[in-house]
């Protein structure tokens, strides 16, 4: 069936053909963009501060393994009142599943229907995708490490003191308050650093006990 636009005024036909041309260019451009990223991580994908967009599977595996190795060497540092307390990765059984990290990086734009993949690849032009590192660690060991740091840095509150005058002794409230860290808060911060492979020292807060 032949479609004629002769009933439209010339200037209107020009607008229609221009719009059709623009749509065609966008469609062809989007198709070419999607095809290019068929075996690459979509744009603006990152693991913590590690940019992965545009990389192949082998490149993602190499970059994540390199970042994990650097993270293992640096460890995690807790900074409290200007004093750094390290947590060594080997003491908490840290390990990273590189294969799973690659799968996580390729999830957007490579899973679901053909339309969903095309949509996600185009969306990556303006939408960022952040993934967590699939890390393994001993949570009990980490809790123990944090508890050790708390023992070193915290000052317990003394509730009462004994005051002696001559033969008379009485109890008086101690005015000095304790200073402690919130161990649950520290746990959440450390786990977030593990999942982002972030070696930035964590500034901890001492709270009144």
Short mmCIF file of N, CA, C and O in Angstrom, two decimals, residues 30-139:
data_model
loop_
_atom_site.label_atom_id
_atom_site.label_comp_id
_atom_site.label_asym_id
_atom_site.label_seq_id
_atom_site.Cartn_x
_atom_site.Cartn_y
_atom_site.Cartn_z
N UNK A 30 20.96 4.51 17.80
CA UNK A 30 20.74 3.69 19.00
C UNK A 30 21.04 2.23 18.76
O UNK A 30 21.61 1.55 19.62
N UNK A 31 20.67 1.76 17.55
CA UNK A 31 20.96 0.36 17.22
C UNK A 31 22.45 0.09 17.15
O UNK A 31 22.94 -0.94 17.65
N UNK A 32 23.20 1.02 16.53
CA UNK A 32 24.65 0.85 16.44
C UNK A 32 25.30 0.90 17.83
O UNK A 32 26.22 0.13 18.14
N UNK A 33 24.80 1.83 18.68
CA UNK A 33 25.32 1.94 20.04
C UNK A 33 25.07 0.65 20.82
O UNK A 33 25.97 0.13 21.51
N UNK A 34 23.85 0.14 20.71
CA UNK A 34 23.50 -1.10 21.41
C UNK A 34 24.34 -2.27 20.91
O UNK A 34 24.78 -3.11 21.70
N UNK A 35 24.56 -2.32 19.62
CA UNK A 35 25.37 -3.41 19.05
C UNK A 35 26.80 -3.36 19.56
O UNK A 35 27.40 -4.39 19.88
N UNK A 36 27.35 -2.16 19.67
CA UNK A 36 28.73 -2.02 20.15
C UNK A 36 28.88 -2.54 21.57
O UNK A 36 29.90 -3.13 21.92
N UNK A 37 27.85 -2.32 22.40
CA UNK A 37 27.92 -2.73 23.81
C UNK A 37 27.35 -4.12 24.05
O UNK A 37 27.12 -4.49 25.20
N UNK A 38 27.17 -4.89 23.00
CA UNK A 38 26.62 -6.24 23.16
C UNK A 38 27.55 -7.13 24.00
O UNK A 38 27.09 -8.05 24.68
N UNK A 39 28.88 -6.89 23.94
CA UNK A 39 29.82 -7.69 24.71
C UNK A 39 30.71 -6.82 25.59
O UNK A 39 31.85 -7.15 25.89
N UNK A 40 30.16 -5.67 25.99
CA UNK A 40 30.87 -4.76 26.88
C UNK A 40 29.94 -4.29 27.99
O UNK A 40 28.72 -4.27 27.83
N UNK A 41 30.53 -3.89 29.10
CA UNK A 41 29.75 -3.32 30.20
C UNK A 41 29.16 -2.00 29.73
O UNK A 41 29.84 -1.21 29.06
N UNK A 42 27.91 -1.75 30.07
CA UNK A 42 27.27 -0.51 29.62
C UNK A 42 27.95 0.70 30.27
O UNK A 42 28.63 0.59 31.29
N UNK A 43 27.74 1.84 29.67
CA UNK A 43 28.35 3.08 30.16
C UNK A 43 27.98 3.38 31.61
O UNK A 43 26.95 2.95 32.10
N UNK A 44 28.87 4.14 32.27
CA UNK A 44 28.62 4.66 33.62
C UNK A 44 28.33 3.57 34.63
O UNK A 44 27.53 3.75 35.55
N UNK A 45 28.98 2.41 34.46
CA UNK A 45 28.89 1.34 35.45
C UNK A 45 30.15 1.37 36.30
O UNK A 45 31.26 1.47 35.78
N UNK A 46 29.98 1.30 37.61
CA UNK A 46 31.14 1.37 38.49
C UNK A 46 30.97 0.44 39.68
O UNK A 46 29.86 0.12 40.10
N UNK A 47 32.11 0.02 40.20
CA UNK A 47 32.17 -0.75 41.44
C UNK A 47 32.94 0.12 42.41
O UNK A 47 34.16 0.23 42.29
N UNK A 48 32.24 0.75 43.33
CA UNK A 48 32.90 1.75 44.18
C UNK A 48 33.40 2.88 43.30
O UNK A 48 32.66 3.47 42.53
N UNK A 49 34.70 3.18 43.38
CA UNK A 49 35.33 4.20 42.55
C UNK A 49 35.92 3.60 41.28
O UNK A 49 36.54 4.32 40.49
N UNK A 50 35.72 2.31 41.07
CA UNK A 50 36.31 1.61 39.93
C UNK A 50 35.37 1.68 38.72
O UNK A 50 34.30 1.07 38.72
N UNK A 51 35.76 2.42 37.68
CA UNK A 51 34.94 2.56 36.48
C UNK A 51 35.09 1.32 35.59
O UNK A 51 36.19 0.90 35.29
N UNK A 52 33.94 0.75 35.20
CA UNK A 52 33.95 -0.49 34.40
C UNK A 52 33.26 -0.33 33.05
O UNK A 52 33.32 -1.24 32.22
N UNK A 53 32.61 0.80 32.81
CA UNK A 53 31.87 1.00 31.57
C UNK A 53 32.75 0.85 30.34
O UNK A 53 33.86 1.38 30.28
N UNK A 54 32.26 0.11 29.34
CA UNK A 54 32.98 -0.07 28.08
C UNK A 54 33.99 -1.19 28.07
O UNK A 54 34.62 -1.45 27.04
N UNK A 55 34.15 -1.89 29.20
CA UNK A 55 35.15 -2.96 29.28
C UNK A 55 34.55 -4.30 28.86
O UNK A 55 33.37 -4.56 29.04
N UNK A 56 35.42 -5.17 28.34
CA UNK A 56 35.02 -6.54 28.02
C UNK A 56 35.07 -7.37 29.29
O UNK A 56 35.52 -6.91 30.35
N UNK A 57 34.61 -8.61 29.20
CA UNK A 57 34.62 -9.49 30.38
C UNK A 57 36.03 -9.71 30.92
O UNK A 57 36.25 -9.65 32.14
N UNK A 58 36.98 -9.96 30.04
CA UNK A 58 38.35 -10.18 30.48
C UNK A 58 38.93 -8.92 31.13
O UNK A 58 39.67 -9.01 32.13
N UNK A 59 38.61 -7.77 30.57
CA UNK A 59 39.12 -6.52 31.14
C UNK A 59 38.52 -6.24 32.50
O UNK A 59 39.21 -5.77 33.41
N UNK A 60 37.23 -6.53 32.66
CA UNK A 60 36.58 -6.36 33.97
C UNK A 60 37.23 -7.27 35.00
O UNK A 60 37.56 -6.85 36.11
N UNK A 61 37.44 -8.53 34.64
CA UNK A 61 38.04 -9.49 35.56
C UNK A 61 39.43 -9.03 35.99
O UNK A 61 39.78 -9.09 37.18
N UNK A 62 40.21 -8.53 35.03
CA UNK A 62 41.57 -8.09 35.35
C UNK A 62 41.55 -6.86 36.26
O UNK A 62 42.32 -6.77 37.22
N UNK A 63 40.67 -5.90 35.95
CA UNK A 63 40.63 -4.67 36.74
C UNK A 63 40.12 -4.93 38.15
O UNK A 63 40.65 -4.37 39.11
N UNK A 64 39.11 -5.78 38.29
CA UNK A 64 38.57 -6.08 39.62
C UNK A 64 39.60 -6.85 40.44
O UNK A 64 39.79 -6.58 41.64
N UNK A 65 40.28 -7.81 39.83
CA UNK A 65 41.30 -8.59 40.54
C UNK A 65 42.44 -7.68 41.01
O UNK A 65 42.95 -7.82 42.13
N UNK A 66 42.82 -6.74 40.16
CA UNK A 66 43.89 -5.80 40.53
C UNK A 66 43.45 -4.91 41.70
O UNK A 66 44.22 -4.68 42.64
N UNK A 67 42.20 -4.43 41.65
CA UNK A 67 41.68 -3.59 42.73
C UNK A 67 41.57 -4.38 44.03
O UNK A 67 41.87 -3.85 45.11
N UNK A 68 41.15 -5.64 43.94
CA UNK A 68 41.04 -6.47 45.14
C UNK A 68 42.40 -6.72 45.77
O UNK A 68 42.55 -6.71 46.99
N UNK A 69 43.41 -6.93 44.91
CA UNK A 69 44.77 -7.16 45.42
C UNK A 69 45.29 -5.91 46.14
O UNK A 69 45.89 -6.01 47.23
N UNK A 70 45.03 -4.74 45.55
CA UNK A 70 45.46 -3.49 46.20
C UNK A 70 44.72 -3.28 47.51
O UNK A 70 45.30 -2.82 48.50
N UNK A 71 43.44 -3.63 47.54
CA UNK A 71 42.65 -3.48 48.75
C UNK A 71 43.16 -4.41 49.85
O UNK A 71 43.26 -4.00 51.01
N UNK A 72 43.50 -5.64 49.49
CA UNK A 72 44.03 -6.59 50.47
C UNK A 72 45.33 -6.07 51.07
O UNK A 72 45.57 -6.23 52.28
N UNK A 73 46.16 -5.45 50.25
CA UNK A 73 47.43 -4.94 50.75
C UNK A 73 47.26 -3.74 51.66
O UNK A 73 48.00 -3.58 52.64
N UNK A 74 46.29 -2.90 51.35
CA UNK A 74 46.09 -1.67 52.13
C UNK A 74 45.31 -1.93 53.41
O UNK A 74 45.58 -1.33 54.46
N UNK A 75 44.32 -2.82 53.35
CA UNK A 75 43.46 -3.07 54.51
C UNK A 75 42.52 -1.90 54.77
O UNK A 75 42.37 -0.99 53.95
N UNK A 76 41.88 -1.94 55.92
CA UNK A 76 40.93 -0.90 56.32
C UNK A 76 41.52 -0.16 57.52
O UNK A 76 42.06 -0.78 58.45
N UNK A 77 41.42 1.16 57.48
CA UNK A 77 41.97 1.97 58.57
C UNK A 77 40.84 2.77 59.21
O UNK A 77 40.11 3.50 58.53
N UNK A 78 40.72 2.62 60.52
CA UNK A 78 39.75 3.36 61.30
C UNK A 78 40.47 4.53 61.97
O UNK A 78 41.41 4.32 62.72
N UNK A 79 40.03 5.73 61.67
CA UNK A 79 40.67 6.92 62.22
C UNK A 79 39.82 7.47 63.35
O UNK A 79 38.65 7.83 63.16
N UNK A 80 40.41 7.52 64.54
CA UNK A 80 39.70 7.99 65.74
C UNK A 80 40.54 9.04 66.43
O UNK A 80 41.64 8.75 66.91
N UNK A 81 40.02 10.28 66.45
CA UNK A 81 40.73 11.39 67.08
C UNK A 81 42.16 11.50 66.57
O UNK A 81 43.09 11.73 67.34
N UNK A 82 42.33 11.32 65.26
CA UNK A 82 43.65 11.47 64.65
C UNK A 82 44.54 10.26 64.75
O UNK A 82 45.66 10.25 64.23
N UNK A 83 44.07 9.20 65.40
CA UNK A 83 44.86 7.97 65.55
C UNK A 83 44.28 6.89 64.64
O UNK A 83 43.07 6.66 64.63
N UNK A 84 45.14 6.24 63.85
CA UNK A 84 44.68 5.22 62.91
C UNK A 84 44.79 3.83 63.52
O UNK A 84 45.84 3.47 64.06
N UNK A 85 43.71 3.08 63.42
CA UNK A 85 43.68 1.69 63.89
C UNK A 85 43.38 0.79 62.68
O UNK A 85 42.29 0.86 62.11
N UNK A 86 44.34 -0.03 62.25
CA UNK A 86 44.14 -0.85 61.04
C UNK A 86 43.38 -2.15 61.32
O UNK A 86 43.44 -2.71 62.42
N UNK A 87 42.64 -2.58 60.31
CA UNK A 87 42.04 -3.91 60.31
C UNK A 87 42.60 -4.64 59.09
O UNK A 87 42.33 -4.23 57.95
N UNK A 88 43.38 -5.66 59.30
CA UNK A 88 44.00 -6.39 58.20
C UNK A 88 42.98 -7.33 57.55
O UNK A 88 42.21 -8.00 58.25
N UNK A 89 42.98 -7.38 56.24
CA UNK A 89 41.99 -8.18 55.53
C UNK A 89 42.15 -9.67 55.82
O UNK A 89 41.16 -10.41 55.86
N UNK A 90 43.39 -10.12 56.04
CA UNK A 90 43.58 -11.55 56.32
C UNK A 90 43.01 -11.95 57.67
O UNK A 90 42.65 -13.12 57.89
N UNK A 91 42.89 -10.99 58.57
CA UNK A 91 42.35 -11.30 59.90
C UNK A 91 40.84 -11.51 59.88
O UNK A 91 40.27 -12.04 60.83
N UNK A 92 40.19 -11.08 58.81
CA UNK A 92 38.73 -11.26 58.71
C UNK A 92 38.35 -12.20 57.56
O UNK A 92 37.19 -12.29 57.19
N UNK A 93 39.34 -12.89 57.00
CA UNK A 93 39.07 -13.87 55.95
C UNK A 93 38.52 -13.25 54.67
O UNK A 93 37.66 -13.84 54.00
N UNK A 94 39.02 -12.08 54.31
CA UNK A 94 38.52 -11.37 53.13
C UNK A 94 38.85 -12.13 51.85
O UNK A 94 39.94 -12.61 51.65
N UNK A 95 37.85 -12.22 50.96
CA UNK A 95 38.05 -12.80 49.63
C UNK A 95 37.03 -12.18 48.69
O UNK A 95 35.96 -11.74 49.12
N UNK A 96 37.36 -12.13 47.40
CA UNK A 96 36.44 -11.55 46.41
C UNK A 96 36.22 -12.54 45.28
O UNK A 96 37.16 -13.14 44.77
N UNK A 97 34.96 -12.72 44.91
CA UNK A 97 34.58 -13.63 43.83
C UNK A 97 34.61 -12.84 42.51
O UNK A 97 33.67 -12.13 42.17
N UNK A 98 35.73 -12.95 41.78
CA UNK A 98 35.91 -12.18 40.55
C UNK A 98 34.87 -12.58 39.50
O UNK A 98 34.33 -11.72 38.79
N UNK A 99 34.58 -13.87 39.39
CA UNK A 99 33.61 -14.34 38.40
C UNK A 99 32.24 -13.72 38.64
O UNK A 99 31.57 -13.26 37.71
N UNK A 100 31.82 -13.67 39.91
CA UNK A 100 30.53 -13.06 40.24
C UNK A 100 30.57 -11.55 39.98
O UNK A 100 29.56 -10.96 39.57
N UNK A 101 31.71 -10.93 40.22
CA UNK A 101 31.84 -9.50 39.97
C UNK A 101 31.63 -9.19 38.48
O UNK A 101 30.97 -8.20 38.13
N UNK A 102 32.17 -10.04 37.63
CA UNK A 102 31.98 -9.86 36.18
C UNK A 102 30.50 -10.01 35.83
O UNK A 102 29.94 -9.21 35.05
N UNK A 103 29.86 -11.02 36.39
CA UNK A 103 28.43 -11.22 36.13
C UNK A 103 27.60 -10.03 36.60
O UNK A 103 26.67 -9.60 35.90
N UNK A 104 27.94 -9.49 37.76
CA UNK A 104 27.22 -8.33 38.27
C UNK A 104 27.39 -7.12 37.36
O UNK A 104 26.45 -6.35 37.11
N UNK A 105 28.61 -6.94 36.85
CA UNK A 105 28.89 -5.81 35.97
C UNK A 105 28.12 -5.91 34.66
O UNK A 105 27.72 -4.90 34.09
N UNK A 106 27.91 -7.14 34.18
CA UNK A 106 27.23 -7.35 32.91
C UNK A 106 25.72 -7.54 33.06
O UNK A 106 25.03 -7.81 32.08
N UNK A 107 25.19 -7.40 34.27
CA UNK A 107 23.75 -7.60 34.46
C UNK A 107 22.94 -6.57 33.69
O UNK A 107 22.00 -6.91 32.96
N UNK A 108 23.29 -5.29 33.84
CA UNK A 108 22.55 -4.24 33.15
C UNK A 108 22.88 -4.26 31.66
O UNK A 108 24.04 -4.26 31.26
N UNK A 109 21.85 -4.31 30.83
CA UNK A 109 22.04 -4.27 29.39
C UNK A 109 22.35 -5.60 28.75
O UNK A 109 22.53 -5.68 27.52
N UNK A 110 22.38 -6.68 29.54
CA UNK A 110 22.70 -7.99 28.99
C UNK A 110 21.79 -9.09 29.52
O UNK A 110 22.02 -10.27 29.26
N UNK A 111 20.77 -8.72 30.28
CA UNK A 111 19.82 -9.70 30.80
C UNK A 111 18.41 -9.25 30.45
O UNK A 111 18.16 -8.07 30.21
N UNK A 112 17.48 -10.19 30.44
CA UNK A 112 16.11 -9.88 30.11
C UNK A 112 15.85 -9.99 28.61
O UNK A 112 16.66 -10.55 27.85
N UNK A 113 14.74 -9.46 28.18
CA UNK A 113 14.36 -9.54 26.78
C UNK A 113 15.27 -8.65 25.92
O UNK A 113 16.02 -7.82 26.44
N UNK A 114 15.19 -8.84 24.60
CA UNK A 114 15.99 -8.03 23.69
C UNK A 114 15.65 -6.55 23.84
O UNK A 114 16.54 -5.69 23.81
N UNK A 115 14.35 -6.26 24.02
CA UNK A 115 13.95 -4.86 24.21
C UNK A 115 14.53 -4.31 25.50
O UNK A 115 15.00 -3.16 25.55
N UNK A 116 14.48 -5.10 26.60
CA UNK A 116 15.00 -4.65 27.89
C UNK A 116 16.50 -4.38 27.80
O UNK A 116 17.00 -3.40 28.37
N UNK A 117 17.23 -5.24 27.08
CA UNK A 117 18.66 -5.02 26.93
C UNK A 117 18.94 -3.74 26.15
O UNK A 117 19.80 -2.94 26.51
N UNK A 118 18.20 -3.56 25.05
CA UNK A 118 18.35 -2.34 24.24
C UNK A 118 18.05 -1.10 25.08
O UNK A 118 18.79 -0.12 25.06
N UNK A 119 16.96 -1.15 25.84
CA UNK A 119 16.56 -0.03 26.69
C UNK A 119 17.63 0.31 27.72
O UNK A 119 17.99 1.47 27.91
N UNK A 120 18.16 -0.71 28.39
CA UNK A 120 19.15 -0.48 29.44
C UNK A 120 20.45 0.07 28.87
O UNK A 120 21.13 0.89 29.52
N UNK A 121 20.81 -0.36 27.67
CA UNK A 121 22.04 0.16 27.06
C UNK A 121 21.88 1.63 26.70
O UNK A 121 22.80 2.43 26.90
N UNK A 122 20.72 1.99 26.18
CA UNK A 122 20.48 3.39 25.84
C UNK A 122 20.39 4.23 27.11
O UNK A 122 20.95 5.35 27.19
N UNK A 123 19.75 3.71 28.14
CA UNK A 123 19.63 4.45 29.41
C UNK A 123 20.98 4.73 30.04
O UNK A 123 21.13 5.70 30.79
N UNK A 124 21.95 3.88 29.77
CA UNK A 124 23.27 4.06 30.38
C UNK A 124 23.94 5.35 29.92
O UNK A 124 24.92 5.78 30.53
N UNK A 125 23.42 5.97 28.86
CA UNK A 125 23.96 7.25 28.40
C UNK A 125 23.78 8.33 29.47
O UNK A 125 24.60 9.25 29.58
N UNK A 126 22.70 8.24 30.25
CA UNK A 126 22.45 9.26 31.27
C UNK A 126 22.22 8.68 32.67
O UNK A 126 22.12 9.44 33.63
N UNK A 127 22.16 7.36 32.79
CA UNK A 127 21.89 6.77 34.10
C UNK A 127 23.09 5.94 34.57
O UNK A 127 23.58 5.08 33.84
N UNK A 128 23.56 6.22 35.79
CA UNK A 128 24.70 5.49 36.34
C UNK A 128 24.24 4.20 37.00
O UNK A 128 23.14 4.12 37.56
N UNK A 129 25.09 3.18 36.93
CA UNK A 129 24.83 1.89 37.57
C UNK A 129 25.97 1.60 38.54
O UNK A 129 27.14 1.56 38.13
N UNK A 130 25.64 1.41 39.80
CA UNK A 130 26.65 1.11 40.82
C UNK A 130 26.43 -0.32 41.32
O UNK A 130 25.32 -0.70 41.65
N UNK A 131 27.50 -1.11 41.35
CA UNK A 131 27.40 -2.48 41.82
C UNK A 131 28.31 -2.67 43.03
O UNK A 131 29.29 -1.94 43.20
N UNK A 132 27.96 -3.63 43.87
CA UNK A 132 28.79 -3.98 45.03
C UNK A 132 29.76 -5.09 44.65
O UNK A 132 29.43 -5.97 43.84
N UNK A 133 30.92 -5.05 45.26
CA UNK A 133 31.87 -6.14 45.08
C UNK A 133 31.35 -7.36 45.82
O UNK A 133 30.97 -7.26 46.99
N UNK A 134 31.29 -8.53 45.17
CA UNK A 134 30.83 -9.75 45.85
C UNK A 134 31.92 -10.29 46.77
O UNK A 134 32.65 -11.22 46.42
N UNK A 135 32.03 -9.70 47.94
CA UNK A 135 33.10 -10.05 48.87
C UNK A 135 32.63 -11.09 49.88
O UNK A 135 31.44 -11.15 50.22
N UNK A 136 33.56 -11.86 50.36
CA UNK A 136 33.33 -12.82 51.43
C UNK A 136 34.22 -12.43 52.60
O UNK A 136 35.37 -12.04 52.41
N UNK A 137 33.67 -12.52 53.81
CA UNK A 137 34.46 -12.23 55.01
C UNK A 137 33.78 -12.87 56.21
O UNK A 137 32.60 -13.18 56.16
N UNK A 138 34.57 -13.06 57.25
CA UNK A 138 34.07 -13.66 58.49
C UNK A 138 33.50 -12.53 59.35
O UNK A 138 34.25 -11.72 59.90
N UNK A 139 32.18 -12.48 59.46
CA UNK A 139 31.54 -11.39 60.19
C UNK A 139 31.89 -11.43 61.68
O UNK A 139 32.07 -10.38 62.30
#
